[in-house]
Amino acid sequence: MPSYEQLRELLDPATTVLMTVECQQGVVGTESALPELAKEARESGALGNVARLVSAARQAGTQVLHAVAERRPDGRGANHNARLFRAAGRLPVQQLSGTRAVRIAPPIEVSEEDFIVRRLHGLSPIAGTDVDPLLRNLGCRTLLVTGVSANVAIPNAVFDAVNLGYTAVVPADAIAGVPADYTPAMVRNTLALVATVTTTDDVLGVWKRRSRPGV
């Protein structure tokens, strides 16, 4: 784990963006298309930790961006070139544009200052979306990655961020995947090689101390 000083340098609110990945009703909500993932995100505390980070980010002056996966009702433009996409197309809950399924799920709260970036294709919340140009225009150097899933979208986000020149920071207790023991294995064997791995409490501690005069 990084020291407080290292984390403080990385998480300067002026150059950091907090991104939530697929923290939407149809994925982690009570009416999820993926109930096993939704259960793990909630019972592990990951979703609650994302909400805590989002709230603290605003207080610290850090930009929040929500990456949402959705599809058109007619399915046009969506991928069909992997088993995952074909299986998703048969699920009883669809992530259709404009529906409840693609709204950010409680307990995460959305502010007017937040960005919401929606994608209609692919596996990554960054590649082929507006995320990269938005981050550059915001002066972002560090991308704090949270949400789901540790199986697919989270590693995609981390790899893309690193390839684009950003420093990726991952609070390991603010991401979730299935089965439960997969997430720590992914963090330990893959994400730790390319991202700075930390905890929700350590991030909150940095932002809280920054808000004190003279600290």
mmCIF file of C-alpha atoms in Angstrom:
data_model
loop_
_atom_site.group_PDB
_atom_site.id
_atom_site.type_symbol
_atom_site.label_atom_id
_atom_site.label_comp_id
_atom_site.label_asym_id
_atom_site.label_seq_id
_atom_site.Cartn_x
_atom_site.Cartn_y
_atom_site.Cartn_z
ATOM 1 C CA MET A 1 0.000 0.000 0.000
ATOM 2 C CA PRO A 2 1.261 3.532 -0.711
ATOM 3 C CA SER A 3 2.273 5.811 2.140
ATOM 4 C CA TYR A 4 0.125 8.772 3.126
ATOM 5 C CA GLU A 5 2.611 11.135 1.460
ATOM 6 C CA GLN A 6 2.555 9.157 -1.795
ATOM 7 C CA LEU A 7 -1.217 9.013 -1.834
ATOM 8 C CA ARG A 8 -1.521 12.691 -0.967
ATOM 9 C CA GLU A 9 0.630 13.595 -3.957
ATOM 10 C CA LEU A 10 -1.364 11.356 -6.302
ATOM 11 C CA LEU A 11 -4.796 12.512 -5.144
ATOM 12 C CA ASP A 12 -4.498 16.257 -5.555
ATOM 13 C CA PRO A 13 -8.157 17.288 -6.089
ATOM 14 C CA ALA A 14 -7.143 19.663 -8.882
ATOM 15 C CA THR A 15 -5.691 16.844 -10.989
ATOM 16 C CA THR A 16 -7.744 13.839 -9.877
ATOM 17 C CA VAL A 17 -11.026 12.489 -11.231
ATOM 18 C CA LEU A 18 -13.094 9.835 -9.456
ATOM 19 C CA MET A 19 -14.783 7.497 -11.923
ATOM 20 C CA THR A 20 -17.586 5.113 -10.979
ATOM 21 C CA VAL A 21 -17.979 2.224 -13.412
ATOM 22 C CA GLU A 22 -21.384 0.681 -14.183
ATOM 23 C CA CYS A 23 -22.809 1.561 -10.763
ATOM 24 C CA GLN A 24 -26.256 1.585 -12.320
ATOM 25 C CA GLN A 25 -29.605 0.147 -11.255
ATOM 26 C CA GLY A 26 -29.594 -2.613 -13.859
ATOM 27 C CA VAL A 27 -26.172 -3.849 -12.745
ATOM 28 C CA VAL A 28 -25.824 -3.279 -8.992
ATOM 29 C CA GLY A 29 -29.379 -2.246 -8.068
ATOM 30 C CA THR A 30 -32.149 -4.286 -6.493
ATOM 31 C CA GLU A 31 -33.537 -5.178 -9.948
ATOM 32 C CA SER A 32 -30.205 -6.131 -11.468
ATOM 33 C CA ALA A 33 -29.722 -8.160 -14.614
ATOM 34 C CA LEU A 34 -26.777 -9.707 -12.744
ATOM 35 C CA PRO A 35 -28.114 -10.518 -9.257
ATOM 36 C CA GLU A 36 -24.963 -12.361 -8.152
ATOM 37 C CA LEU A 37 -22.805 -9.357 -8.982
ATOM 38 C CA ALA A 38 -25.292 -6.946 -7.407
ATOM 39 C CA LYS A 39 -25.351 -9.013 -4.215
ATOM 40 C CA GLU A 40 -21.566 -9.109 -4.020
ATOM 41 C CA ALA A 41 -21.253 -5.367 -4.670
ATOM 42 C CA ARG A 42 -23.619 -4.639 -1.804
ATOM 43 C CA GLU A 43 -22.690 -7.325 0.719
ATOM 44 C CA SER A 44 -18.947 -6.769 0.304
ATOM 45 C CA GLY A 45 -19.444 -3.083 1.095
ATOM 46 C CA ALA A 46 -18.011 -2.030 -2.267
ATOM 47 C CA LEU A 47 -21.086 -0.081 -3.368
ATOM 48 C CA GLY A 48 -21.284 1.697 -0.027
ATOM 49 C CA ASN A 49 -17.611 2.571 -0.284
ATOM 50 C CA VAL A 50 -18.150 4.014 -3.762
ATOM 51 C CA ALA A 51 -20.903 6.215 -2.314
ATOM 52 C CA ARG A 52 -18.580 7.350 0.493
ATOM 53 C CA LEU A 53 -15.856 8.210 -2.007
ATOM 54 C CA VAL A 54 -18.246 10.127 -4.262
ATOM 55 C CA SER A 55 -19.483 12.217 -1.345
ATOM 56 C CA ALA A 56 -15.961 12.898 -0.075
ATOM 57 C CA ALA A 57 -14.707 13.743 -3.563
ATOM 58 C CA ARG A 58 -17.214 16.562 -3.873
ATOM 59 C CA GLN A 59 -16.272 17.943 -0.480
ATOM 60 C CA ALA A 60 -12.595 17.819 -1.449
ATOM 61 C CA GLY A 61 -13.194 19.513 -4.817
ATOM 62 C CA THR A 62 -12.451 16.389 -6.872
ATOM 63 C CA GLN A 63 -14.414 15.892 -10.097
ATOM 64 C CA VAL A 64 -16.755 12.890 -10.244
ATOM 65 C CA LEU A 65 -17.536 11.033 -13.475
ATOM 66 C CA HIS A 66 -20.016 8.169 -13.827
ATOM 67 C CA ALA A 67 -19.427 5.683 -16.647
ATOM 68 C CA VAL A 68 -22.653 3.947 -17.677
ATOM 69 C CA ALA A 69 -23.118 1.008 -20.065
ATOM 70 C CA GLU A 70 -26.345 0.969 -22.042
ATOM 71 C CA ARG A 71 -27.841 -0.037 -25.364
ATOM 72 C CA ARG A 72 -30.484 1.166 -27.762
ATOM 73 C CA PRO A 73 -33.836 -0.648 -27.693
ATOM 74 C CA ASP A 74 -33.165 -1.863 -31.248
ATOM 75 C CA GLY A 75 -29.647 -3.014 -30.315
ATOM 76 C CA ARG A 76 -28.041 -1.139 -33.195
ATOM 77 C CA GLY A 77 -24.368 -0.371 -32.715
ATOM 78 C CA ALA A 78 -23.970 -2.853 -29.868
ATOM 79 C CA ASN A 79 -21.315 -5.562 -29.940
ATOM 80 C CA HIS A 80 -22.210 -9.175 -30.748
ATOM 81 C CA ASN A 81 -18.679 -10.530 -31.126
ATOM 82 C CA ALA A 82 -18.250 -12.205 -27.722
ATOM 83 C CA ARG A 83 -20.171 -14.638 -25.575
ATOM 84 C CA LEU A 84 -20.659 -11.976 -22.913
ATOM 85 C CA PHE A 85 -22.584 -9.710 -25.290
ATOM 86 C CA ARG A 86 -24.789 -12.516 -26.568
ATOM 87 C CA ALA A 87 -25.601 -13.613 -23.010
ATOM 88 C CA ALA A 88 -26.388 -10.037 -21.970
ATOM 89 C CA GLY A 89 -28.866 -9.775 -24.829
ATOM 90 C CA ARG A 90 -30.889 -12.644 -23.355
ATOM 91 C CA LEU A 91 -31.070 -11.296 -19.789
ATOM 92 C CA PRO A 92 -34.516 -10.349 -18.399
ATOM 93 C CA VAL A 93 -33.279 -6.852 -17.456
ATOM 94 C CA GLN A 94 -31.815 -4.820 -20.316
ATOM 95 C CA GLN A 95 -29.637 -1.726 -19.923
ATOM 96 C CA LEU A 96 -31.787 0.325 -22.288
ATOM 97 C CA SER A 97 -31.143 4.031 -22.803
ATOM 98 C CA GLY A 98 -33.547 6.224 -20.867
ATOM 99 C CA THR A 99 -34.784 3.484 -18.525
ATOM 100 C CA ARG A 100 -34.423 3.020 -14.774
ATOM 101 C CA ALA A 101 -31.764 0.358 -15.407
ATOM 102 C CA VAL A 102 -29.201 2.945 -16.512
ATOM 103 C CA ARG A 103 -29.732 5.361 -13.623
ATOM 104 C CA ILE A 104 -27.027 5.520 -10.968
ATOM 105 C CA ALA A 105 -27.932 3.186 -8.117
ATOM 106 C CA PRO A 106 -28.360 4.191 -4.466
ATOM 107 C CA PRO A 107 -26.669 4.854 -2.153
ATOM 108 C CA ILE A 108 -24.563 6.760 -4.707
ATOM 109 C CA GLU A 109 -25.889 10.269 -5.233
ATOM 110 C CA VAL A 110 -25.470 12.212 -8.462
ATOM 111 C CA SER A 111 -24.736 15.933 -8.421
ATOM 112 C CA GLU A 112 -25.239 18.515 -11.163
ATOM 113 C CA GLU A 113 -21.471 18.956 -11.229
ATOM 114 C CA ASP A 114 -20.889 15.291 -12.100
ATOM 115 C CA PHE A 115 -20.250 14.041 -15.610
ATOM 116 C CA ILE A 116 -22.219 11.032 -16.871
ATOM 117 C CA VAL A 117 -20.637 9.291 -19.861
ATOM 118 C CA ARG A 118 -22.753 6.663 -21.589
ATOM 119 C CA ARG A 119 -21.436 4.027 -23.971
ATOM 120 C CA LEU A 120 -23.356 1.880 -26.431
ATOM 121 C CA HIS A 121 -20.622 -0.595 -27.289
ATOM 122 C CA GLY A 122 -17.555 -2.423 -26.105
ATOM 123 C CA LEU A 123 -16.159 -3.482 -22.749
ATOM 124 C CA SER A 124 -14.306 -0.405 -21.613
ATOM 125 C CA PRO A 125 -15.706 2.732 -19.977
ATOM 126 C CA ILE A 126 -12.857 4.704 -21.583
ATOM 127 C CA ALA A 127 -12.051 3.373 -25.068
ATOM 128 C CA GLY A 128 -14.345 4.845 -27.718
ATOM 129 C CA THR A 129 -16.082 7.206 -25.278
ATOM 130 C CA ASP A 130 -15.784 10.867 -24.279
ATOM 131 C CA VAL A 131 -13.912 10.004 -21.078
ATOM 132 C CA ASP A 132 -10.363 10.640 -22.313
ATOM 133 C CA PRO A 133 -10.962 14.100 -23.834
ATOM 134 C CA LEU A 134 -12.997 15.108 -20.789
ATOM 135 C CA LEU A 135 -10.192 14.032 -18.456
ATOM 136 C CA ARG A 136 -7.613 15.955 -20.481
ATOM 137 C CA ASN A 137 -9.740 19.086 -20.552
ATOM 138 C CA LEU A 138 -10.152 18.804 -16.778
ATOM 139 C CA GLY A 139 -6.393 18.623 -16.292
ATOM 140 C CA CYS A 140 -6.628 15.110 -14.902
ATOM 141 C CA ARG A 141 -3.447 13.204 -14.126
ATOM 142 C CA THR A 142 -4.818 10.613 -11.676
ATOM 143 C CA LEU A 143 -7.907 8.508 -12.338
ATOM 144 C CA LEU A 144 -9.477 6.913 -9.279
ATOM 145 C CA VAL A 145 -11.316 3.818 -10.536
ATOM 146 C CA THR A 146 -14.273 2.335 -8.617
ATOM 147 C CA GLY A 147 -17.309 0.153 -9.310
ATOM 148 C CA VAL A 148 -17.878 -3.098 -11.228
ATOM 149 C CA SER A 149 -16.920 -5.491 -12.389
ATOM 150 C CA ALA A 150 -13.484 -6.676 -11.384
ATOM 151 C CA ASN A 151 -13.983 -9.376 -14.020
ATOM 152 C CA VAL A 152 -14.195 -7.126 -17.072
ATOM 153 C CA ALA A 153 -14.871 -3.377 -16.945
ATOM 154 C CA ILE A 154 -12.546 -2.450 -14.078
ATOM 155 C CA PRO A 155 -9.388 -4.003 -15.576
ATOM 156 C CA ASN A 156 -10.349 -2.536 -18.950
ATOM 157 C CA ALA A 157 -10.602 0.910 -17.360
ATOM 158 C CA VAL A 158 -7.277 0.572 -15.563
ATOM 159 C CA PHE A 159 -5.411 -0.689 -18.626
ATOM 160 C CA ASP A 160 -6.857 2.043 -20.845
ATOM 161 C CA ALA A 161 -6.074 4.747 -18.293
ATOM 162 C CA VAL A 162 -2.472 3.612 -18.006
ATOM 163 C CA ASN A 163 -2.071 3.289 -21.780
ATOM 164 C CA LEU A 164 -3.335 6.855 -22.158
ATOM 165 C CA GLY A 165 -0.807 8.198 -19.670
ATOM 166 C CA TYR A 166 -2.929 8.576 -16.538
ATOM 167 C CA THR A 167 -1.971 7.214 -13.148
ATOM 168 C CA ALA A 168 -4.640 4.739 -12.071
ATOM 169 C CA VAL A 169 -5.546 4.414 -8.387
ATOM 170 C CA VAL A 170 -7.826 1.583 -7.271
ATOM 171 C CA PRO A 171 -9.397 1.409 -3.800
ATOM 172 C CA ALA A 172 -9.575 -2.388 -3.609
ATOM 173 C CA ASP A 173 -12.612 -2.325 -1.309
ATOM 174 C CA ALA A 174 -14.572 -0.111 -3.711
ATOM 175 C CA ILE A 175 -14.646 -2.600 -6.606
ATOM 176 C CA ALA A 176 -16.462 -5.927 -6.868
ATOM 177 C CA GLY A 177 -16.636 -8.981 -9.087
ATOM 178 C CA VAL A 178 -17.798 -12.591 -9.016
ATOM 179 C CA PRO A 179 -17.104 -14.947 -7.464
ATOM 180 C CA ALA A 180 -16.137 -13.090 -4.293
ATOM 181 C CA ASP A 181 -12.598 -14.476 -4.189
ATOM 182 C CA TYR A 182 -11.903 -13.370 -7.755
ATOM 183 C CA THR A 183 -11.602 -9.679 -6.906
ATOM 184 C CA PRO A 184 -8.661 -9.940 -4.469
ATOM 185 C CA ALA A 185 -6.914 -12.301 -6.901
ATOM 186 C CA MET A 186 -7.381 -9.830 -9.760
ATOM 187 C CA VAL A 187 -6.125 -6.974 -7.591
ATOM 188 C CA ARG A 188 -3.109 -8.889 -6.323
ATOM 189 C CA ASN A 189 -2.015 -10.533 -9.569
ATOM 190 C CA THR A 190 -2.987 -7.957 -12.195
ATOM 191 C CA LEU A 191 -4.148 -4.525 -11.066
ATOM 192 C CA ALA A 192 -1.342 -4.096 -8.517
ATOM 193 C CA LEU A 193 1.155 -4.369 -11.383
ATOM 194 C CA VAL A 194 -0.206 -1.328 -13.207
ATOM 195 C CA ALA A 195 -2.199 0.711 -10.666
ATOM 196 C CA THR A 196 -1.696 2.116 -7.190
ATOM 197 C CA VAL A 197 -3.842 -0.065 -4.931
ATOM 198 C CA THR A 198 -5.230 1.502 -1.784
ATOM 199 C CA THR A 199 -8.333 1.480 0.433
ATOM 200 C CA THR A 200 -11.398 3.684 0.732
ATOM 201 C CA ASP A 201 -10.408 4.813 4.225
ATOM 202 C CA ASP A 202 -6.931 5.821 3.088
ATOM 203 C CA VAL A 203 -8.366 7.930 0.256
ATOM 204 C CA LEU A 204 -10.874 9.535 2.611
ATOM 205 C CA GLY A 205 -8.082 10.212 5.084
ATOM 206 C CA VAL A 206 -6.053 12.076 2.481
ATOM 207 C CA TRP A 207 -8.975 14.252 1.388
ATOM 208 C CA LYS A 208 -10.063 14.924 4.962
ATOM 209 C CA ARG A 209 -6.596 16.062 6.017
ATOM 210 C CA ARG A 210 -6.281 18.221 2.913
ATOM 211 C CA SER A 211 -9.401 20.110 3.953
ATOM 212 C CA ARG A 212 -7.789 21.182 7.225
ATOM 213 C CA PRO A 213 -6.000 24.533 7.146
ATOM 214 C CA GLY A 214 -2.263 24.166 7.060
ATOM 215 C CA VAL A 215 -2.291 20.407 6.343
#
